[in-house]
């Protein structure tokens, strides 16, 4: 790639991780800005608005979750959290604070690049207003948004209005993890964010209807303790 690639702001204090990211991303055409802490990250992000932020949670001067909130006060830039923290609470907090996705260290370069492509694709769609494509297709599954019709392998799938909303929400965020809170807010409204069991119950029903094998779902994947992700293909 000789043209200027997407500009990525890497916020990471570990030199070894910085070297790994620098080498991996530069060789795939990305341009890099690097910050070793939260204050520097916020300064760089406003001076040179990046196309994507890779954000470590454990920073020397502030928490990455707070940094996510600070960024979200003024920018919709995709934020991909990279962290050594395994705890589900941290993932949920980062995502609810406005991060787009979460990778737990150690991770492979291919996984990182794939998640970055998904985040950039979503941001691009949001920007050029093409988010609402009339038909969504993935594997055997087809959602005709204009007609509100879902088919699997050509056969019509009968969904309740809530199941339909859930499926469309997941599909329109394909590749991206959605937390229980985000799903509740989008589907049931802002007053119902404590009813996480709704999500599990409806998701189970939805899987029975749209998955060939609901016990081993191909599309509606559980992110344990965090939420759900729609897997394409
Ligand atoms: Ca760190």
Short mmCIF file of N, CA and C and ligand atoms in Angstrom, two decimals, residues 12-14 56 58, ligand 1:
data_model
loop_
_atom_site.label_atom_id
_atom_site.label_comp_id
_atom_site.label_asym_id
_atom_site.label_seq_id
_atom_site.Cartn_x
_atom_site.Cartn_y
_atom_site.Cartn_z
N UNK A 12 -0.23 2.67 24.53
CA UNK A 12 0.34 1.48 25.16
C UNK A 12 1.64 1.89 25.85
N UNK A 13 1.84 1.44 27.09
CA UNK A 13 3.06 1.82 27.81
C UNK A 13 4.15 0.77 27.78
N UNK A 14 3.83 -0.45 27.34
CA UNK A 14 4.86 -1.49 27.32
C UNK A 14 5.66 -1.42 26.02
N UNK A 56 -4.64 0.35 25.40
CA UNK A 56 -4.33 -0.52 26.53
C UNK A 56 -5.10 0.00 27.74
N UNK A 58 -4.37 -0.68 31.10
CA UNK A 58 -3.50 -0.37 32.23
C UNK A 58 -2.44 0.64 31.84
CA1 LIG B 1 -0.09 -1.37 30.28
#
